[in-house]
Short mmCIF file of C-alpha atoms in Angstrom, two decimals:
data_model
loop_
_atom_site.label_atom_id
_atom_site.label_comp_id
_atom_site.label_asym_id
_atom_site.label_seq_id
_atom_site.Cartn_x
_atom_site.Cartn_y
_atom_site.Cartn_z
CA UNK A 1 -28.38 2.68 -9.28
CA UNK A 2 -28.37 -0.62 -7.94
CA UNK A 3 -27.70 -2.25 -4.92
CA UNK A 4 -27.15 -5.75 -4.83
CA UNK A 5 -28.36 -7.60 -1.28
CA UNK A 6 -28.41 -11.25 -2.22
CA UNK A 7 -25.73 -13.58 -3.38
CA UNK A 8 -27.90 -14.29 -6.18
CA UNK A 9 -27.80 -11.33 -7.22
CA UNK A 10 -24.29 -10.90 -7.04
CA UNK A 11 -23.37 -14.39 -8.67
CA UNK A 12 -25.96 -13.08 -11.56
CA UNK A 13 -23.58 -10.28 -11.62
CA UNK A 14 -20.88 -11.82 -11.68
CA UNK A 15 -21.42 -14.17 -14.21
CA UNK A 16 -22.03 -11.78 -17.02
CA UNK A 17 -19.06 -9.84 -16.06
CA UNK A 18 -17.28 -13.24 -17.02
CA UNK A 19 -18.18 -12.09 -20.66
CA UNK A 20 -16.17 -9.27 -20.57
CA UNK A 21 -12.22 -8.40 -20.88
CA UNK A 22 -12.23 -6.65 -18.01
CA UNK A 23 -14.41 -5.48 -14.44
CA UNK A 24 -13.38 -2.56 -12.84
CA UNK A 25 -13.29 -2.82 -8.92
CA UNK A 26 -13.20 -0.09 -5.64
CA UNK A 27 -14.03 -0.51 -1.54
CA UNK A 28 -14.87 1.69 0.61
CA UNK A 29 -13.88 0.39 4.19
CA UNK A 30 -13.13 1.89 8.10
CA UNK A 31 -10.26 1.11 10.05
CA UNK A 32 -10.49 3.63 12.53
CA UNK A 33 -11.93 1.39 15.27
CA UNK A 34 -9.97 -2.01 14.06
CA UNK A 35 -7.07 -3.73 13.31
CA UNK A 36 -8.27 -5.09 9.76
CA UNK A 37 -10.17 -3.24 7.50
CA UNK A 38 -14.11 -3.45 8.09
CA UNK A 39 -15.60 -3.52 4.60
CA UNK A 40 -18.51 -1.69 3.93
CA UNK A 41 -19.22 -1.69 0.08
CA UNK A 42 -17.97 -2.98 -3.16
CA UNK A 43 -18.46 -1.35 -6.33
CA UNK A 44 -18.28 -3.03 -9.94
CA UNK A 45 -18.62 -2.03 -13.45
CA UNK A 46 -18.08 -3.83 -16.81
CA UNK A 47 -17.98 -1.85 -20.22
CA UNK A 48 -21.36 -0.02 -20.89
CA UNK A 49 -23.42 2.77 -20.34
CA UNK A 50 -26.69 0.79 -18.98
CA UNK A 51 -28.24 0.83 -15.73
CA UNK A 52 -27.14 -2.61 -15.06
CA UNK A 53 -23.33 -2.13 -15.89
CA UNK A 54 -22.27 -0.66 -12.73
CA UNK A 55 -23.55 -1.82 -9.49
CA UNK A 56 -22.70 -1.74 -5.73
CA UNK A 57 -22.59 -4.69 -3.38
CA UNK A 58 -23.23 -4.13 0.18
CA UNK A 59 -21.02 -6.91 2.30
CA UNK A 60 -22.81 -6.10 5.34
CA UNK A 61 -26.37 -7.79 4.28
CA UNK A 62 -26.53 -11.02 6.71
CA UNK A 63 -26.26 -13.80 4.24
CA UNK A 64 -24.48 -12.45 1.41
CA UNK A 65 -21.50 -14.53 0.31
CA UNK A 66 -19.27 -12.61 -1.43
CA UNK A 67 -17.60 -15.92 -3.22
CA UNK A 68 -19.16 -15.35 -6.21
CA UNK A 69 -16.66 -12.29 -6.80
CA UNK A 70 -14.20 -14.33 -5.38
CA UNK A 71 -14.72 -16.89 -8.48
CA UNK A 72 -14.62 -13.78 -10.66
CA UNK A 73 -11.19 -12.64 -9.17
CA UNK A 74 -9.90 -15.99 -9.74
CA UNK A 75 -11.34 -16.00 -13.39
CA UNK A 76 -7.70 -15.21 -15.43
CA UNK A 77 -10.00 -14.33 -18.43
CA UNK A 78 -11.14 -11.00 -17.14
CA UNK A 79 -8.48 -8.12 -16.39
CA UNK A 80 -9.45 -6.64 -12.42
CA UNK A 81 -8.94 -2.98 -12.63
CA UNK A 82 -7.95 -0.98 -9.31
CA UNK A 83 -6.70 2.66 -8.87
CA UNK A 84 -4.16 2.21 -5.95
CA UNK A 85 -4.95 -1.17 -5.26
CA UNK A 86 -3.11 -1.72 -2.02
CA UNK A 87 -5.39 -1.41 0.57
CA UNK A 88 -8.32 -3.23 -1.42
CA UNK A 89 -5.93 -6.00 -2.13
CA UNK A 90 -5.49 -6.46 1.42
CA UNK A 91 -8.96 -6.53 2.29
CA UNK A 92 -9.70 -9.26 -0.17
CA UNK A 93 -6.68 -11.54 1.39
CA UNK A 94 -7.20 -10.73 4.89
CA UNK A 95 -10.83 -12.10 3.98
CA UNK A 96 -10.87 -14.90 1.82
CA UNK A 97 -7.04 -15.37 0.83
CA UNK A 98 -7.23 -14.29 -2.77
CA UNK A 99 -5.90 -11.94 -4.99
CA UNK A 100 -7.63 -10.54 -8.22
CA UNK A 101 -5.30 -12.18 -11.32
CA UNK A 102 -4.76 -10.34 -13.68
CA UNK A 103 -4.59 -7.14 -12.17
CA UNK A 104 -4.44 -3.89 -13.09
CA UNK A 105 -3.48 -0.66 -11.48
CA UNK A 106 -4.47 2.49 -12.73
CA UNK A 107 -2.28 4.93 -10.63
CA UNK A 108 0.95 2.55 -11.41
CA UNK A 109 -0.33 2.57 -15.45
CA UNK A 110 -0.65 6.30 -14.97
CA UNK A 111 3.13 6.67 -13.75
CA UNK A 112 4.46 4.55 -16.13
CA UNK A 113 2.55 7.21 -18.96
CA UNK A 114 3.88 10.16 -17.62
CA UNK A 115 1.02 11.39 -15.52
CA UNK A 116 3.22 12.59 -12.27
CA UNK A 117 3.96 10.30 -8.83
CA UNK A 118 1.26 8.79 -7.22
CA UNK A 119 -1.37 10.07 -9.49
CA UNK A 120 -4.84 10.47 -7.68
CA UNK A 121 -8.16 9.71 -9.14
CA UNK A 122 -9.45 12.53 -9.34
CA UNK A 123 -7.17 13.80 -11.42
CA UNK A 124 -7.40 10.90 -13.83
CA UNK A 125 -11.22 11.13 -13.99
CA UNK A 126 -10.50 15.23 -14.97
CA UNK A 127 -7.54 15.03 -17.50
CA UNK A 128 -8.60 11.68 -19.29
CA UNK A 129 -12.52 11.36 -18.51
CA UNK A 130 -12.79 15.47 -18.71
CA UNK A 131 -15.47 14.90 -15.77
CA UNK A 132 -16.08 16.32 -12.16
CA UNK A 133 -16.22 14.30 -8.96
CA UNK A 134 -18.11 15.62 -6.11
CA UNK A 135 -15.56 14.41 -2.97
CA UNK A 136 -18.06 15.18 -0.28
CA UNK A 137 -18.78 12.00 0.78
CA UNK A 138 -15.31 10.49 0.73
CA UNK A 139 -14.53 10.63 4.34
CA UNK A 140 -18.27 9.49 5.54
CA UNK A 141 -18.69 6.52 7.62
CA UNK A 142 -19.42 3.79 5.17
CA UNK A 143 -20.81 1.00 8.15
CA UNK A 144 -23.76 2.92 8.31
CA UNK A 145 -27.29 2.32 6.62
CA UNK A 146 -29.25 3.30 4.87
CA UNK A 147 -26.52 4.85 2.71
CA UNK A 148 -27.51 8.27 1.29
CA UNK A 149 -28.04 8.99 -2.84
CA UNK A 150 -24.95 11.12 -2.23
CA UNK A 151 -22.46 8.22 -0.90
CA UNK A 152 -24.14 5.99 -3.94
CA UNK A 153 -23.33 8.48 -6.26
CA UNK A 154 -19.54 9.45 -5.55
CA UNK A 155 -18.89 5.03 -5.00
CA UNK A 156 -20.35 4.26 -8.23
CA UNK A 157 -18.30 6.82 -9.67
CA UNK A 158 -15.58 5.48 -8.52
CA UNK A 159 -15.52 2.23 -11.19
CA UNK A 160 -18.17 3.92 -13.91
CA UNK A 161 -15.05 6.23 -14.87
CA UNK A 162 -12.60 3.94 -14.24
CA UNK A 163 -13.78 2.22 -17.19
CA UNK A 164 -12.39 5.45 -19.65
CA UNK A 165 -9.08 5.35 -17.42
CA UNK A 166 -7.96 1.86 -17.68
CA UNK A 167 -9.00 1.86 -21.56
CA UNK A 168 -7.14 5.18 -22.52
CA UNK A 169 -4.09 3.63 -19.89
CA UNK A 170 -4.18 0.60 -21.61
CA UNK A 171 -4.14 1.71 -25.11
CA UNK A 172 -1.10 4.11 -24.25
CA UNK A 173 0.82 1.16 -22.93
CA UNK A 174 -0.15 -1.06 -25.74
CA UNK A 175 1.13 1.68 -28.33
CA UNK A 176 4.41 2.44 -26.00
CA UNK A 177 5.15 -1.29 -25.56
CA UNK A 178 5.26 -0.39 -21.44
CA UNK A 179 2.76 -2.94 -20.36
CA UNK A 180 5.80 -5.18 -18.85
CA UNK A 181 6.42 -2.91 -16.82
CA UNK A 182 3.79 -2.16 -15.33
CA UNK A 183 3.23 -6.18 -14.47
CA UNK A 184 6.64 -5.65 -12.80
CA UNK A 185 5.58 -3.03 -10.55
CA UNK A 186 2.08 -5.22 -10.10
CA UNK A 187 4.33 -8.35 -8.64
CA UNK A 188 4.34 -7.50 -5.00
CA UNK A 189 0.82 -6.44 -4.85
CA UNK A 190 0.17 -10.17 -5.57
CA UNK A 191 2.25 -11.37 -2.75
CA UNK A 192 0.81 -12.36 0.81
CA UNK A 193 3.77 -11.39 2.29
CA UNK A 194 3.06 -7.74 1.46
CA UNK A 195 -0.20 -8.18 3.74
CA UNK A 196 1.09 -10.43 6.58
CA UNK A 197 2.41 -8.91 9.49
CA UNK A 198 4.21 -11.34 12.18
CA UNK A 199 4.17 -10.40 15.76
CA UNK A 200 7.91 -11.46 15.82
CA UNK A 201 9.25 -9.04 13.48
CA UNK A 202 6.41 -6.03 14.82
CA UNK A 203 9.33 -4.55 16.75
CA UNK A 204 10.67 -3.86 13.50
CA UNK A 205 8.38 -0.61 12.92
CA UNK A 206 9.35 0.89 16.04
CA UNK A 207 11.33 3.88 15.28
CA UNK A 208 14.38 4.09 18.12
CA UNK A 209 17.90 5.65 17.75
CA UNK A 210 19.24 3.10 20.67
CA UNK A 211 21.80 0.19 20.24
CA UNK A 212 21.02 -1.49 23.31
CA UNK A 213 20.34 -4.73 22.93
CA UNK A 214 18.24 -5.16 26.26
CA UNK A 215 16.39 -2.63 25.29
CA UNK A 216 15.53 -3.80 22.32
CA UNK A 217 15.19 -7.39 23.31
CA UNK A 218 12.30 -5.98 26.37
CA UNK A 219 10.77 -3.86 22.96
CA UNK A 220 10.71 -6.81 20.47
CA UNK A 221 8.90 -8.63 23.64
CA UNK A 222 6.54 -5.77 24.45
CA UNK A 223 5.62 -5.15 20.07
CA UNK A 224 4.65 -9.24 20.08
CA UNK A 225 2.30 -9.29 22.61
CA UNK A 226 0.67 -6.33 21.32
CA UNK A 227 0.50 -7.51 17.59
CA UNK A 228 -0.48 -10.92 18.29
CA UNK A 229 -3.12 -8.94 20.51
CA UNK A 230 -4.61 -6.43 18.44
CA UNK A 231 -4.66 -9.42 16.06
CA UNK A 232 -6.69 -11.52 17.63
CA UNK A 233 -9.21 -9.39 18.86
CA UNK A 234 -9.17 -7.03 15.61
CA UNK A 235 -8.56 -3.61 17.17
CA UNK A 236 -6.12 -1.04 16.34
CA UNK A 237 -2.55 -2.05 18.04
CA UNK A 238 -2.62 1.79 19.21
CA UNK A 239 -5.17 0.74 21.59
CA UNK A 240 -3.56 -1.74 23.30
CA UNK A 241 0.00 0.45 23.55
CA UNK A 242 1.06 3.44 21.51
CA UNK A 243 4.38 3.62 20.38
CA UNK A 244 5.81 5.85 22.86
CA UNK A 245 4.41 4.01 25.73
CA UNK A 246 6.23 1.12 24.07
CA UNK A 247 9.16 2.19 24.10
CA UNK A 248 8.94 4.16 27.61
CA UNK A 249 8.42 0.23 29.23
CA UNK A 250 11.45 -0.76 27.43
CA UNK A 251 13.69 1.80 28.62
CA UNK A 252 11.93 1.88 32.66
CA UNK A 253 11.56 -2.02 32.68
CA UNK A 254 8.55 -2.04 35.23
CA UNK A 255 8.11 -5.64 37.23
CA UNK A 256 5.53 -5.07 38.93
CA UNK A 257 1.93 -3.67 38.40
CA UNK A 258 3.04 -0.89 40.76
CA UNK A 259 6.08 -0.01 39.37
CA UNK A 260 3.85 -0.20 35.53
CA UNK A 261 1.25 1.99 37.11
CA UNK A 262 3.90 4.92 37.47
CA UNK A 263 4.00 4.79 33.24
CA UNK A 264 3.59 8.27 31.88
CA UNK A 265 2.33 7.18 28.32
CA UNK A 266 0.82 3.92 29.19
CA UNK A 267 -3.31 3.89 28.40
CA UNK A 268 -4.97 3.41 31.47
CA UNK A 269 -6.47 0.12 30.19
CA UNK A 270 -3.41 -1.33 30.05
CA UNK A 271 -2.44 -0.78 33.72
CA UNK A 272 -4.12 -3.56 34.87
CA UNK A 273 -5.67 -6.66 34.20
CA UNK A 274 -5.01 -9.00 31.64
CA UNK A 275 -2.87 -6.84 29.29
CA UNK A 276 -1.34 -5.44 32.46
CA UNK A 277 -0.01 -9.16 33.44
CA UNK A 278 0.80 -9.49 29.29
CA UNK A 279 2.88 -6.11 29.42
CA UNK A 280 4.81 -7.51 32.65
CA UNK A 281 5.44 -10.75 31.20
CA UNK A 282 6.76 -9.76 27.92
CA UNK A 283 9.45 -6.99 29.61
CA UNK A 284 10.24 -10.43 32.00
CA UNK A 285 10.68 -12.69 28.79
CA UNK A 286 12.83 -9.56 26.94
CA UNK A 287 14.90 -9.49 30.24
CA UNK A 288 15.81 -13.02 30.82
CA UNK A 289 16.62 -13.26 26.94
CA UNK A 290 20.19 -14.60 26.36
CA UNK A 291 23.08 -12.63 24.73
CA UNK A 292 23.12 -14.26 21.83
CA UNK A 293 19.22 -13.73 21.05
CA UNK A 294 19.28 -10.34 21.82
CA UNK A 295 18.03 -8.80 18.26
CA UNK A 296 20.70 -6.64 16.74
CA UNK A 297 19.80 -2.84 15.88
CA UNK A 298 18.78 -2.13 12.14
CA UNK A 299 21.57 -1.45 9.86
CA UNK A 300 21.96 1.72 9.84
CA UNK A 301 24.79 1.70 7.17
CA UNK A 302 22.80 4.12 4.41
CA UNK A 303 22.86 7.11 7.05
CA UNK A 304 26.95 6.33 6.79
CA UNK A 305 27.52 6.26 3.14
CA UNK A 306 30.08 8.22 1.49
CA UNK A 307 28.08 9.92 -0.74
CA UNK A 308 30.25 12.08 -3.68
CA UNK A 309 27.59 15.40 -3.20
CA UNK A 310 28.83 16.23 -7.00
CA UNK A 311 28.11 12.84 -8.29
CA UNK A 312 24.44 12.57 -6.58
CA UNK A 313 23.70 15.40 -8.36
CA UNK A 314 24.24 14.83 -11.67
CA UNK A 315 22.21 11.80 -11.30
CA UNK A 316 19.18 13.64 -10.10
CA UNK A 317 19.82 15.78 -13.49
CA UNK A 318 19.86 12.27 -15.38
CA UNK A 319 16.99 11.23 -13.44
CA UNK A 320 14.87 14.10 -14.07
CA UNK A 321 16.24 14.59 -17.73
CA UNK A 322 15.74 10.36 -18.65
CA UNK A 323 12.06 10.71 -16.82
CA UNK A 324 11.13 14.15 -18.81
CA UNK A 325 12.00 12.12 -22.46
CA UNK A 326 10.83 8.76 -21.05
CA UNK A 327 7.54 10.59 -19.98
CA UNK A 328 7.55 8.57 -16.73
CA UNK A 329 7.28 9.90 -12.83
CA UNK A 330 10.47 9.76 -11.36
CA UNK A 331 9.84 8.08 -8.19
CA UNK A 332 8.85 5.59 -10.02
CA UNK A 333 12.38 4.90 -11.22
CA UNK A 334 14.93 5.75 -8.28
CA UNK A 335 14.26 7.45 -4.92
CA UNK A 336 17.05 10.33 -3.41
CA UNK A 337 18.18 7.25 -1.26
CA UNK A 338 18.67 5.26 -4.76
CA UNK A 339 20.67 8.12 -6.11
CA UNK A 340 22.77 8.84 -3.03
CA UNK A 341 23.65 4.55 -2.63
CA UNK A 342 24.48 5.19 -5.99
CA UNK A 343 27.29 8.18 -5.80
CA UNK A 344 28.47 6.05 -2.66
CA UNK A 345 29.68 3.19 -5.02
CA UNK A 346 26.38 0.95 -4.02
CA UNK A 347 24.86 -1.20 -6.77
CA UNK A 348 22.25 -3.02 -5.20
CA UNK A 349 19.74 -0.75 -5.89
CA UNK A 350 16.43 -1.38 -7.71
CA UNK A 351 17.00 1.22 -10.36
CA UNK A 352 19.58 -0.84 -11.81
CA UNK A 353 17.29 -3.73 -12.14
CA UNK A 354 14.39 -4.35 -14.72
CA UNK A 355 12.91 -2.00 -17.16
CA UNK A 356 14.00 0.52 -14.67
CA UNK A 357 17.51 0.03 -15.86
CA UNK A 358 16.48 0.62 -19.43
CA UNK A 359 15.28 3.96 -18.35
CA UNK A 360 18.14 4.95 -16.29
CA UNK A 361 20.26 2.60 -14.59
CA UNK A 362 22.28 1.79 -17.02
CA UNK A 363 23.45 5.33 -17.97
CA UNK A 364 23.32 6.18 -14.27
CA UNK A 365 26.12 3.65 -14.17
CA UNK A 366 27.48 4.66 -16.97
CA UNK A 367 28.12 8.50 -15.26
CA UNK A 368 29.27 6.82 -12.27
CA UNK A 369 32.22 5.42 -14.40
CA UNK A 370 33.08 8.40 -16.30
CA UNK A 371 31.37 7.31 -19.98
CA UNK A 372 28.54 9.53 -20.01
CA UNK A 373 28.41 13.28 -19.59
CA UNK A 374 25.78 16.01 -19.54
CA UNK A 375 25.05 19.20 -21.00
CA UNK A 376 22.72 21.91 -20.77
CA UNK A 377 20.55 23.11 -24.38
CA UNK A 378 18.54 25.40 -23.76
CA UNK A 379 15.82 24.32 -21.78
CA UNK A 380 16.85 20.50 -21.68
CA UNK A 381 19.61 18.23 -20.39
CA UNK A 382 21.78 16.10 -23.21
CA UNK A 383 23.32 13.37 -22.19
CA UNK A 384 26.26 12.22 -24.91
CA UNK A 385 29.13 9.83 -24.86
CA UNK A 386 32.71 11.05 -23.44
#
């Protein structure tokens, strides 16, 4: 098993991999104590069975530059393989700005082929690989060295039977013609704005029933500071303010450090000091806002549809009747908020748009008008023409 230490080693690595289609890729990273992801180890494998084919990098060696992958990620000649790529892909931008092209993402391949929502690894390694993965090590604290033959083990299994995954995934797609969509589904993993969080629109996460405008102005105020905050000094935003102490400062409106000190919620950091003076100036800057900035409450308009009950539920039975033939998961396709926008006359929906319409949408619209009916046969749902 080896461990590379040196970007030599690593730009070794990663040249060779440059004479392959494709390098499969997993982290394994904490966030408990931070605000971005610390990462701890990288693991790659190209096609092989050697010694040499799979290795693991440790990032935490002083003086290893990791640009050498970097120039691999950017390399369009050799396919990146993920499972649930998400949180690696953010890692990767938050660190150096760059996303692994092309990409590909074995959970997402694995919906699109009928293996169930959100399919997990291990499940993948068992029903295509017909293999065992020992999980006791994935919750261990990565930062720390030495790292144990155990931890070695379960990361490098992580990308040695990916390998069997994203060739069986890629065949099936190949011989379904279903590779388009999966590059659909792929497109906002390769977007920065998926990864960038603004302190300005923070106060957008906070979850509050209220239309007041003050309050939400003083909130807004109260979720920037503490974004830009945790931000800059990379810990979690929960340590600065929890949610509820949020949104117990916008409702009491304390201007003074007294008057803040009386905060049920509020961390006892935070009563003083410099985030103590940040707190009171934010609330000061929410309450002097004008009318006419005062942000608005989200639109709350989908809790007010006029859903037809009947109608929503023949298009779950479409749903789950189109996804059965199809062999595809169905949240992949439409959500119960799709189908409910849908029996309330909305058509802005994403299952309408894309190979997803192909699937569904456009017979889901088709029942919406009348044209198409169902039908129970035995054990399955027909849909025919009226």
């Amino acid at each position: 098993m080896i461990t590379i230490t040196t970007t030599e080693a690593l730009e070794e690595f990663c040249i060779r991999a440059t004479s392959h289609p494709y390098v499969t890729v997993d982290t394994e990273f904490l966030r408990e104590r931070t605000y971005y992801s610390k990462l701890c180890l990288i693991q790659l494998a190209v096609p092989g069975n050697d010694d040499e084919d799979a290795v693991l990098v440790d990032p935490l060696v002083d003086g290893l530059s990791l640009e050498p992958l970097y120039e691999l990620f950017r390399d369009e000649r050799v396919v990146k393989v993920f499972h649930a790529a998400r949180q690696d892909l953010e890692i990767f931008f938050v660190e150096a700005g760059v996303f692994p092209r092309p990409l590909f993402d074995t959970q997402v391949a694995a919906m699109v082929c009928g293996f169930g929502d959100q399919v997990g690894y291990e499940t993948l390694v068992r029903k295509i690989e017909r293999a065992q993965m020992d999980k006791s090590s994935r919750f261990t604290d990565w930062s720390r060295r030495p790292l144990t033959d155990a931890q070695k083990k379960y990361a490098q299994g992580d990308v040695t039977h990916l390998r069997g995954i994203y060739e069986y995934l890629s065949k099936e797609l190949e011989k379904s013609g279903r590779a388009h969509w999966v590059q659909e589904e792929l497109t906002s993993l390769t977007s920065p704005e998926t990864y960038t969080i603004h302190p300005d629109d923070a106060w957008k996460r906070l979850k509050t029933r209220t239309n007041s405008g003050r309050f939400l102005g003083v909130a807004k105020e109260l979720a920037r500071f503490r974004e830009g905050y945790a931000q800059s000094r990379n810990i979690p935003r929960n340590r600065v303010m929890k949610d509820d102490a949020l949104l117990e400062l916008a409702s009491t409106k304390p201007r003074t450090i007294q008057e803040l000190g009386r905060s049920r919620l509020l961390l006892r950091e935070a009563r003083k000091g410099e985030v103590a003076e940040e707190i009171l100036k934010a609330i000061s800057v929410g309450l002097e806002l004008p009318q006419d900035q005062l942000p608005k409450a989200p639109d709350r308009s989908k809790e007010k549809l006029q859903v037809n009950p009947a109608l929503a539920d023949l298009l779950r039975v479409l749903l789950k009747a189109r996804c059965e033939q199809e062999k595809v998961a169905q949240k992949l396709i439409a959500s119960a908020a799709d189908l409910d926008a849908l029996a309330a006359g909305k058509r802005d929906v994403v299952a309408l748009t894309g190979w997803r319409a192909e699937v569904f949408g456009d017979d889901a619209l088709r029942l919406c008008e009348g044209k198409l009916a169902l039908a129970a046969k035995g054990q399955r749902v027909e849909v025919f023409e009226v």
